[in-house]
PDB file of C-alpha atoms in Angstrom:
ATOM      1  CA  UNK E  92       0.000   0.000   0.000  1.00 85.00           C
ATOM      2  CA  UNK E  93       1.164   3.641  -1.022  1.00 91.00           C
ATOM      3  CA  UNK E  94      -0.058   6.506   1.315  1.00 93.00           C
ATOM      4  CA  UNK E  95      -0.628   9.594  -0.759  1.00 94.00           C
ATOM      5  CA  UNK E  96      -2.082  11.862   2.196  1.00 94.00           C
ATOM      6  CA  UNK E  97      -3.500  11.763   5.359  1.00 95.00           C
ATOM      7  CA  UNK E  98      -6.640  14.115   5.868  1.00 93.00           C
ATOM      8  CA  UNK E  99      -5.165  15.304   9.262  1.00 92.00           C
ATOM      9  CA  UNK E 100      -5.127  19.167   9.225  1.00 87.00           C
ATOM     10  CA  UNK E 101      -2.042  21.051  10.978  1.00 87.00           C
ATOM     11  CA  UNK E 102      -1.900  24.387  11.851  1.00 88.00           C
ATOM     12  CA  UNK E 103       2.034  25.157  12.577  1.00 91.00           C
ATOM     13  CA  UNK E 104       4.628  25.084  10.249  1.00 94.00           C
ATOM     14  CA  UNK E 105       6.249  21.386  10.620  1.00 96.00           C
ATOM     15  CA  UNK E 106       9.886  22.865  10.301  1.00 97.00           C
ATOM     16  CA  UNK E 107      11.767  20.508  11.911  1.00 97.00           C
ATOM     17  CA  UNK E 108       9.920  17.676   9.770  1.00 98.00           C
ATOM     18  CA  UNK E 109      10.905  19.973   6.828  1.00 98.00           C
ATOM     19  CA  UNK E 110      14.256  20.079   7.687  1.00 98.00           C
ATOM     20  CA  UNK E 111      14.773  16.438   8.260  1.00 98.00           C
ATOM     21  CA  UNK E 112      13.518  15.919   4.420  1.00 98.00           C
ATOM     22  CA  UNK E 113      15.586  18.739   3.035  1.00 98.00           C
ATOM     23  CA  UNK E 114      18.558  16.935   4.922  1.00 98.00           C
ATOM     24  CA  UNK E 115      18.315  13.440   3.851  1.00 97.00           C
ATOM     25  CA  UNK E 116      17.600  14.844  -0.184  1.00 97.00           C
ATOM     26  CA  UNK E 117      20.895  17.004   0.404  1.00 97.00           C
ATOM     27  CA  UNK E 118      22.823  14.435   2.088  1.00 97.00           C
ATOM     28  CA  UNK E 119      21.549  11.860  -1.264  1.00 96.00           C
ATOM     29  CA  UNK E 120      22.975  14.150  -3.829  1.00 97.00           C
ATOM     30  CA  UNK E 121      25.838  14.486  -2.381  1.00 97.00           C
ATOM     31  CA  UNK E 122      26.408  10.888  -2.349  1.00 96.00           C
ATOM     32  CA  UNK E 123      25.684  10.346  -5.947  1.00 95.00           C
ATOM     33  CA  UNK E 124      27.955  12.811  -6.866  1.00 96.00           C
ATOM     34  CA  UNK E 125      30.453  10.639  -5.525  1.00 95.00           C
ATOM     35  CA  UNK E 126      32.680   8.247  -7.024  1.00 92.00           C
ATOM     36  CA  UNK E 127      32.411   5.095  -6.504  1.00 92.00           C
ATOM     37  CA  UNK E 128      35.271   4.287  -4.691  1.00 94.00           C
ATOM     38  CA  UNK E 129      34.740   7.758  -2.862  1.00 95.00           C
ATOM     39  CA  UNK E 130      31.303   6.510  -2.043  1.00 94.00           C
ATOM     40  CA  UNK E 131      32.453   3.510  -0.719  1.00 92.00           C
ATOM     41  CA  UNK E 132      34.597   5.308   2.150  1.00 93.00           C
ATOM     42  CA  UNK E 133      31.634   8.222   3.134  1.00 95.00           C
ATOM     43  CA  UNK E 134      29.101   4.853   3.397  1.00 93.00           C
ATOM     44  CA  UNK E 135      31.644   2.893   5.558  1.00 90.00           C
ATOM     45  CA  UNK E 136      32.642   6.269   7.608  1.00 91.00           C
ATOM     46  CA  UNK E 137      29.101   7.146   8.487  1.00 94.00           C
ATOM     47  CA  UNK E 138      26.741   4.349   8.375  1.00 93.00           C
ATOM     48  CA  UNK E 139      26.581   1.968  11.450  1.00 92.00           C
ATOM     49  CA  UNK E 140      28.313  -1.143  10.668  1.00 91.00           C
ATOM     50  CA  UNK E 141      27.651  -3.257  13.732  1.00 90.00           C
ATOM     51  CA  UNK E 142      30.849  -5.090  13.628  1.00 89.00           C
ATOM     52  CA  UNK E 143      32.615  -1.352  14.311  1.00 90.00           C
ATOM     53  CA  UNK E 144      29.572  -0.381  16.527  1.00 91.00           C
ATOM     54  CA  UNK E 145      29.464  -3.208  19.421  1.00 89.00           C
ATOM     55  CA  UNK E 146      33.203  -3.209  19.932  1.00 89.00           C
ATOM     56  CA  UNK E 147      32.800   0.710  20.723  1.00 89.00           C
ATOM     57  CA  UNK E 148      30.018   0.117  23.294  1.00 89.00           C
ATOM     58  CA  UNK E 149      31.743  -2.709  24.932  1.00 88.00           C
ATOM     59  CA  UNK E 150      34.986   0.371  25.153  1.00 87.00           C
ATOM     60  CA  UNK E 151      32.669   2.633  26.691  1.00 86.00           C
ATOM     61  CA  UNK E 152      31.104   0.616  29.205  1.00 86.00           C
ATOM     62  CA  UNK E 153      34.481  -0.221  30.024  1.00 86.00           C
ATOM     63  CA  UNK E 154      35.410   3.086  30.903  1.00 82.00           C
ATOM     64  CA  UNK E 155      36.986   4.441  27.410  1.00 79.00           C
ATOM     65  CA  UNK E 156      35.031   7.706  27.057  1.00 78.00           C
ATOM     66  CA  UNK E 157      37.224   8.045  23.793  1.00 77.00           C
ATOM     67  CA  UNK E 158      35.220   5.615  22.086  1.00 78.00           C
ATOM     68  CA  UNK E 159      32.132   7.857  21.825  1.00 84.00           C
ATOM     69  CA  UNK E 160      33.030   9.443  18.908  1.00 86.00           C
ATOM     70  CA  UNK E 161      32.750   5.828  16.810  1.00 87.00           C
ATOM     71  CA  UNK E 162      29.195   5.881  17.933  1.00 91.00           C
ATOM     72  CA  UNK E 163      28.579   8.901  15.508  1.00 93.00           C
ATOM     73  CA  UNK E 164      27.232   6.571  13.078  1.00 93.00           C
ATOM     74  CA  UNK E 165      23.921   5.892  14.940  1.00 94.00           C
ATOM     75  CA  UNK E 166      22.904   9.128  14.282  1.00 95.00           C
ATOM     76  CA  UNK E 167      24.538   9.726  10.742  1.00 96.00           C
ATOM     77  CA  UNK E 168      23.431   6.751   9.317  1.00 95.00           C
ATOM     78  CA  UNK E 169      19.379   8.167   9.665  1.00 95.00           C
ATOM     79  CA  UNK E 170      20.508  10.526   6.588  1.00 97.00           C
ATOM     80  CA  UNK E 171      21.858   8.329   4.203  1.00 95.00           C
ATOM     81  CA  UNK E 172      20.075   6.091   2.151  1.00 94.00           C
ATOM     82  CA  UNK E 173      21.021   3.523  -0.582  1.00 89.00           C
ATOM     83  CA  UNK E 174      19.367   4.367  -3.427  1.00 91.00           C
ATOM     84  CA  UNK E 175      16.375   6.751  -4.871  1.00 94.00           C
ATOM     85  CA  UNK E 176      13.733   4.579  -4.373  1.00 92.00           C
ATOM     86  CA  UNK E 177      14.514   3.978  -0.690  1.00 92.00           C
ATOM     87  CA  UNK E 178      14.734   8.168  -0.458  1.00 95.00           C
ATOM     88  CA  UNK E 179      11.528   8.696  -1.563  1.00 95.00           C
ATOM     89  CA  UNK E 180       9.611   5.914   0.302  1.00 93.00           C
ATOM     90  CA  UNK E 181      11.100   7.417   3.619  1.00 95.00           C
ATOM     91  CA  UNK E 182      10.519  10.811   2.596  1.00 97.00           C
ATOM     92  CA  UNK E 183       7.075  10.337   1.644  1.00 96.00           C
ATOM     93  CA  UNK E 184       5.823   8.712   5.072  1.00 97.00           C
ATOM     94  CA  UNK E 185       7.614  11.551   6.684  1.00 97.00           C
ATOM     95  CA  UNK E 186       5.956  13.808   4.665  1.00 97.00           C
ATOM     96  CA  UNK E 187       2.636  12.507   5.277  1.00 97.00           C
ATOM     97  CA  UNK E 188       2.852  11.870   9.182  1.00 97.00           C
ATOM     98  CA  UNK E 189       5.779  13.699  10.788  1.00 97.00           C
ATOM     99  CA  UNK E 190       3.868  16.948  10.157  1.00 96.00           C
ATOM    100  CA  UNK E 191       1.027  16.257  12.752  1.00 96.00           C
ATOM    101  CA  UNK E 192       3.662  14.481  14.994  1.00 97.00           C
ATOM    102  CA  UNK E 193       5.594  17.670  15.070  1.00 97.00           C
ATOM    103  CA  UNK E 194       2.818  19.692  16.008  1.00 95.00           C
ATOM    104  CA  UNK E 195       1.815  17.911  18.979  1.00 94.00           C
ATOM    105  CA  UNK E 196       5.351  17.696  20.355  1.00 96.00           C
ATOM    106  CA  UNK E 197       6.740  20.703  19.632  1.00 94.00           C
ATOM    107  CA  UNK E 198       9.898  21.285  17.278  1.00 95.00           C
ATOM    108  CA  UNK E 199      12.656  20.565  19.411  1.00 95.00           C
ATOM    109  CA  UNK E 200      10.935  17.606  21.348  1.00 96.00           C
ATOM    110  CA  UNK E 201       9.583  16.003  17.810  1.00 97.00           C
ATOM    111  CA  UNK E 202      13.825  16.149  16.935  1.00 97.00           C
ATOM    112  CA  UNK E 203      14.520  14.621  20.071  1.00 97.00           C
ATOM    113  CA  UNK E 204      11.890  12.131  19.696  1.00 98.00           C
ATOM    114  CA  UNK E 205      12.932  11.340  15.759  1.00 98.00           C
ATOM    115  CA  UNK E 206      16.575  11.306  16.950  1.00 98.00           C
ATOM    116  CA  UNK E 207      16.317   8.777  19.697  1.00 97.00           C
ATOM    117  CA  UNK E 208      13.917   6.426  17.883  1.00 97.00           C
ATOM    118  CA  UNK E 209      16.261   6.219  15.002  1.00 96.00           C
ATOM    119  CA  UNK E 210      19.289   5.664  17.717  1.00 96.00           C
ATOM    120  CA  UNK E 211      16.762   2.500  19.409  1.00 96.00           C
ATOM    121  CA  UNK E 212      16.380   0.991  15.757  1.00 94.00           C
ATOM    122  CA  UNK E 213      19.681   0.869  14.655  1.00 94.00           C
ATOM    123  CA  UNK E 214      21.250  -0.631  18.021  1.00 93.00           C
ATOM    124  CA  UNK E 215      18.666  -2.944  17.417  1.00 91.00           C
ATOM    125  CA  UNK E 216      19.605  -4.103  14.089  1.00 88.00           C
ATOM    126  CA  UNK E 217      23.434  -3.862  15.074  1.00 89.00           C
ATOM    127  CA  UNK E 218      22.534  -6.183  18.050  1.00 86.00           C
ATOM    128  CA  UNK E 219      20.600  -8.759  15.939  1.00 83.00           C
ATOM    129  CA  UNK E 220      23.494  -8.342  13.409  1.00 82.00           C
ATOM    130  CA  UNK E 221      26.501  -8.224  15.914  1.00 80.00           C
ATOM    131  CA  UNK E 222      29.352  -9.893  13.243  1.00 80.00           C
ATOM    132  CA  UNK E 223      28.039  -8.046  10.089  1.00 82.00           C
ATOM    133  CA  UNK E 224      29.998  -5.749   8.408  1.00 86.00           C
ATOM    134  CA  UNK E 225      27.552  -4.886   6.495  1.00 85.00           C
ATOM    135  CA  UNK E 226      26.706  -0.909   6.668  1.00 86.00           C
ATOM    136  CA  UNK E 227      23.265  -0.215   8.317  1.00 87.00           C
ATOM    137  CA  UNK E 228      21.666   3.650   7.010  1.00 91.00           C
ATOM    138  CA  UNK E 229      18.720   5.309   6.243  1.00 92.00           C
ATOM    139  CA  UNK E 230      15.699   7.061   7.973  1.00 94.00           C
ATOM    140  CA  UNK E 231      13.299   3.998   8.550  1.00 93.00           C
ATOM    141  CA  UNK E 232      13.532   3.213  11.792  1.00 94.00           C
ATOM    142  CA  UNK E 233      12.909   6.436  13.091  1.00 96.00           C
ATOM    143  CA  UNK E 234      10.517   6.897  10.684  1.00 97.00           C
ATOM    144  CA  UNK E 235       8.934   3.335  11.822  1.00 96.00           C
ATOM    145  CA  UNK E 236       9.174   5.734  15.403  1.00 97.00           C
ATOM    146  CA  UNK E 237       7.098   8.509  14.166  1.00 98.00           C
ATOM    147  CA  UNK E 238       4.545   6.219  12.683  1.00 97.00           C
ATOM    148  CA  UNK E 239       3.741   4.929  16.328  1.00 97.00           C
ATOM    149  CA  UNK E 240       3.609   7.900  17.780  1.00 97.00           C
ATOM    150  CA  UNK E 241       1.188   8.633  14.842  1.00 97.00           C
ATOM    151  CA  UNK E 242      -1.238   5.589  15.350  1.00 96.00           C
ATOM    152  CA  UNK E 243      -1.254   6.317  19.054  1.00 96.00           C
ATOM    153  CA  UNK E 244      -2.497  10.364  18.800  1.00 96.00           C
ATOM    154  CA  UNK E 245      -4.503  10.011  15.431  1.00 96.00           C
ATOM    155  CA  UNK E 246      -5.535   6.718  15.259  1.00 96.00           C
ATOM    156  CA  UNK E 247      -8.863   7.478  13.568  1.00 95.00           C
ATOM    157  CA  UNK E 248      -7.204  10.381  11.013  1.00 96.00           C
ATOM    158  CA  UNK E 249      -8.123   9.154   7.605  1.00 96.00           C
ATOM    159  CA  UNK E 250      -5.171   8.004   5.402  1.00 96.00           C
ATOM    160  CA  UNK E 251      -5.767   7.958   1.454  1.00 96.00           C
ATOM    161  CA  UNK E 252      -3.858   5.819  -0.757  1.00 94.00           C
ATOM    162  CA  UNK E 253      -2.946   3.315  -3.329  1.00 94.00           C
ATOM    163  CA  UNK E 254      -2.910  -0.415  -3.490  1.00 90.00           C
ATOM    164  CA  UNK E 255      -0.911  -1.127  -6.755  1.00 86.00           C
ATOM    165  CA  UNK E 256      -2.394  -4.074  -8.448  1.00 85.00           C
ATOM    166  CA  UNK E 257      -0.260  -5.045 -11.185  1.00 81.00           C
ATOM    167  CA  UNK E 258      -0.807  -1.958 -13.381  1.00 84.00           C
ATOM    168  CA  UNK E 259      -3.690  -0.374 -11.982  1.00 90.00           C
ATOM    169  CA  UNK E 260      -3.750   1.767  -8.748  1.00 90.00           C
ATOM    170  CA  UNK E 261      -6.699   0.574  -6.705  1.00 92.00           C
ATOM    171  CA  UNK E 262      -7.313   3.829  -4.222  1.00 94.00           C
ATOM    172  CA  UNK E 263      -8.733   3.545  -0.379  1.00 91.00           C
ATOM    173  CA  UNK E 264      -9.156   5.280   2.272  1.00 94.00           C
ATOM    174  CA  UNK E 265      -8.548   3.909   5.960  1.00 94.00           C
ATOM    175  CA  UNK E 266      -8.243   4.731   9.665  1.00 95.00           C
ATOM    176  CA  UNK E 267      -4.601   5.075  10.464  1.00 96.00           C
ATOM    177  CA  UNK E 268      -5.117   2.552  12.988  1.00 96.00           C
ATOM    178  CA  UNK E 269      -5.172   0.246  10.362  1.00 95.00           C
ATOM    179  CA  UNK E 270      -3.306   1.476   7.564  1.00 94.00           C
ATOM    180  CA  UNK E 271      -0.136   1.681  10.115  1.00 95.00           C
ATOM    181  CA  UNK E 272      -1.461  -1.702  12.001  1.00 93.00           C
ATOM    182  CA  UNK E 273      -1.067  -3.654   8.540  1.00 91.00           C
ATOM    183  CA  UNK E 274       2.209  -1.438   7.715  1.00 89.00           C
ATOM    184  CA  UNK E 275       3.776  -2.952  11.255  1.00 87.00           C
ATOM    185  CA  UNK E 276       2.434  -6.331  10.824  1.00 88.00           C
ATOM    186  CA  UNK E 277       4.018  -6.763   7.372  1.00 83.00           C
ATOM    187  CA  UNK E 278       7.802  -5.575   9.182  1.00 79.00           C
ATOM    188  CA  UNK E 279       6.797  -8.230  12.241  1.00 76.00           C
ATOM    189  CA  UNK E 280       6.131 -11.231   9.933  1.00 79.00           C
ATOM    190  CA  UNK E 281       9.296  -9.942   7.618  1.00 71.00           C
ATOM    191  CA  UNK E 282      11.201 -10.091  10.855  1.00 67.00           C
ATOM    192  CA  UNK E 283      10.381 -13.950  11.490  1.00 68.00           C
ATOM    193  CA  UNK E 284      11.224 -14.668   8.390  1.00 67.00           C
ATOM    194  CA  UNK E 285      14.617 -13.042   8.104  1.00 59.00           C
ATOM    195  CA  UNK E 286      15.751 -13.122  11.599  1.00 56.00           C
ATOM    196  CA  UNK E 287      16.916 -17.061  11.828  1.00 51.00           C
ATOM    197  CA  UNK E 288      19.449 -16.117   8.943  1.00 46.00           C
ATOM    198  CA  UNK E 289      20.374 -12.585   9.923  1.00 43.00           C
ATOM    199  CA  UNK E 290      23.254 -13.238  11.985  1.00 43.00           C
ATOM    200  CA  UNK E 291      25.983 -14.517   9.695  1.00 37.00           C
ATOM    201  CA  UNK E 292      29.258 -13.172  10.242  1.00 37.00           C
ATOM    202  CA  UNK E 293      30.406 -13.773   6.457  1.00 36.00           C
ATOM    203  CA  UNK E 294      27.317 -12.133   5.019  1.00 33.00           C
ATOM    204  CA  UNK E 295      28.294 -10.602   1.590  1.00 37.00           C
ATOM    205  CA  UNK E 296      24.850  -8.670   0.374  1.00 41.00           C
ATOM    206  CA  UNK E 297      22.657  -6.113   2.897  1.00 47.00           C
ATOM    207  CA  UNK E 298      18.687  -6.149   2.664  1.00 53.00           C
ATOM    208  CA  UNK E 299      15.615  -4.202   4.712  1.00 63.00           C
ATOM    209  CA  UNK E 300      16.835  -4.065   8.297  1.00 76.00           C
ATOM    210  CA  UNK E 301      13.057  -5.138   9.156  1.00 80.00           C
ATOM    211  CA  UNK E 302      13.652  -5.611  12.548  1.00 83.00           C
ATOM    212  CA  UNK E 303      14.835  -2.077  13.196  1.00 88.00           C
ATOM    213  CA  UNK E 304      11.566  -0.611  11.449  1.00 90.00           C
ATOM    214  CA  UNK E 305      10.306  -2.693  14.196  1.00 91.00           C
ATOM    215  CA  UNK E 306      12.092  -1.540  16.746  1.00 93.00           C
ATOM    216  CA  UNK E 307      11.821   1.689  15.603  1.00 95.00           C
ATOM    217  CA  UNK E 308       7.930   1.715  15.741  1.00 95.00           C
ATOM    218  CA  UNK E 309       7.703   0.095  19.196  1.00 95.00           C
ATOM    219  CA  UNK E 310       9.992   2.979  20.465  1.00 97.00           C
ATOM    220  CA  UNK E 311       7.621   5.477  19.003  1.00 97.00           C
ATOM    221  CA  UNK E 312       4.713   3.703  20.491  1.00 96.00           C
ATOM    222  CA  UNK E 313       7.132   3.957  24.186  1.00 96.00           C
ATOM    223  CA  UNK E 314       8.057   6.996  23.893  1.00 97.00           C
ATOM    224  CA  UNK E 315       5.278   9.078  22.528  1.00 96.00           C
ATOM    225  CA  UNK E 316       3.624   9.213  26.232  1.00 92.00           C
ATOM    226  CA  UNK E 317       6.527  10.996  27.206  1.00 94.00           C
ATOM    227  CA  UNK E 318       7.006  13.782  24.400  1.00 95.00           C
ATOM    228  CA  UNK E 319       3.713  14.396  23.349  1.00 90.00           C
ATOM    229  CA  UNK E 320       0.811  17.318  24.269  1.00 80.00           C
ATOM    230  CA  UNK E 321      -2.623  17.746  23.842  1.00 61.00           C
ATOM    231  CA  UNK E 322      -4.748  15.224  22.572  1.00 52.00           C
ATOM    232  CA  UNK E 323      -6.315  13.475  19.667  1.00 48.00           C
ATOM    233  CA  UNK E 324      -8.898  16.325  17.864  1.00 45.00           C
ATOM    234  CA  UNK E 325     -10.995  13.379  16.607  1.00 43.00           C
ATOM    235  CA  UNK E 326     -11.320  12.280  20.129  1.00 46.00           C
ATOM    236  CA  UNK E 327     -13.405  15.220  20.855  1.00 43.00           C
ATOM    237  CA  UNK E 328     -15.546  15.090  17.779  1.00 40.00           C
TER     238      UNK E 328
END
């Protein structure tokens, strides 16, 4: 399913949601103007590549402060993403839902909110994937974060879309409740399927990092009692 809006009025300016769009299509065109090789070495400085990113905690809890700085890559790794496809799927559920999310948290506690939901997601995915070497980026899991947060304050806010049927777009309109309930159960049962094989040392090709989008959600749905204010308008219709 394709969301193409949400009929969920705001009335501030989502800047911060703005600003995390504008970021992530800066940070992408600056990556394809990259060589390849030059590519390679931005990716591996700057995504999380768990293999780099447990060894660093283990430091820390150990006492070596210095380490901190290798754990930049849990928060740059939210603005890069692998290709254009996966850009614009991000971007267009944060589009769509950070907006309202934003406005009921306020700017700086929606970035704080995005920020640490992101951070929960990819520890996640670097703990189920402790060996890999393989890089782990993009905005998804806190993305996944702002979605539960969404389904928890608008849960009846109609969400339009598509459901692509071969070549013909079927449209619908549902709850968000169950537009984002059927969104999380497709990462859950993606999860069981990939998470008996995900922890290969020698793995040579990445994928979806399905159980950070689940992580990532659950976090939201955690963490949204603590950041956001006011409540629901369609409660009080």
């Amino acid at each position: 399913m394709v969301p193409l809006w949400d009929e969920n009025r705001g009335y501030r300016i989502p800047w911060v949601n703005y600003g995390l769009i504008v970021t992530c299509i800066a940070v992408f065109i600056y990556e394809i103007s990259l060589g390849e090789k030059q590519l390679e070495i931005f990716i591996n400085q700057y995504a999380a590549v768990p293999a780099a990113i447990v060894p660093a905690l283990g430091a820390i809890f150990q006492g070596d402060l210095g380490a901190v700085g290798l754990l930049a890559p849990l928060v740059t790794a939210m603005f890069l993403h692998g290709g254009i496809l996966h850009l614009a799927g991000n971007m267009l559920y944060l589009w769509i839902f950070g907006d309202n999310v934003e406005e009921r948290m306020g700017h700086f506690g929606y970035l704080a909110f995005y920020l640490i939901c992101g951070v929960v997601s990819i520890l996640a995915q670097t703990f189920l994937e402790s060996g890999s070497k393989i890089a782990s980026l993009g905005a998804s899991g806190a993305i996944a974060g702002v979605l539960g947060a969404y389904i928890v304050m608008f849960p009846r806010a109609p969400v339009q879309g598509i459901f692509p049927l071969g070549f013909i777009p079927i449209p619908f309109k549902l709850p968000a409740v169950w537009f984002i309930g059927i969104w999380f159960l497709q990462q859950f049962l993606s999860t069981l399927a990939t998470v008996n094989t995900s922890n290969v040392p020698d793995m040579e090709e990445g994928g979806v990092a399905y159980f950070a989008h689940a992580a990532g959600f659950v976090a939201g749905l955690v963490l949204v009692r603590v950041f956001a204010r006011e409540t629901d308008p369609y409660q009080r219709r």
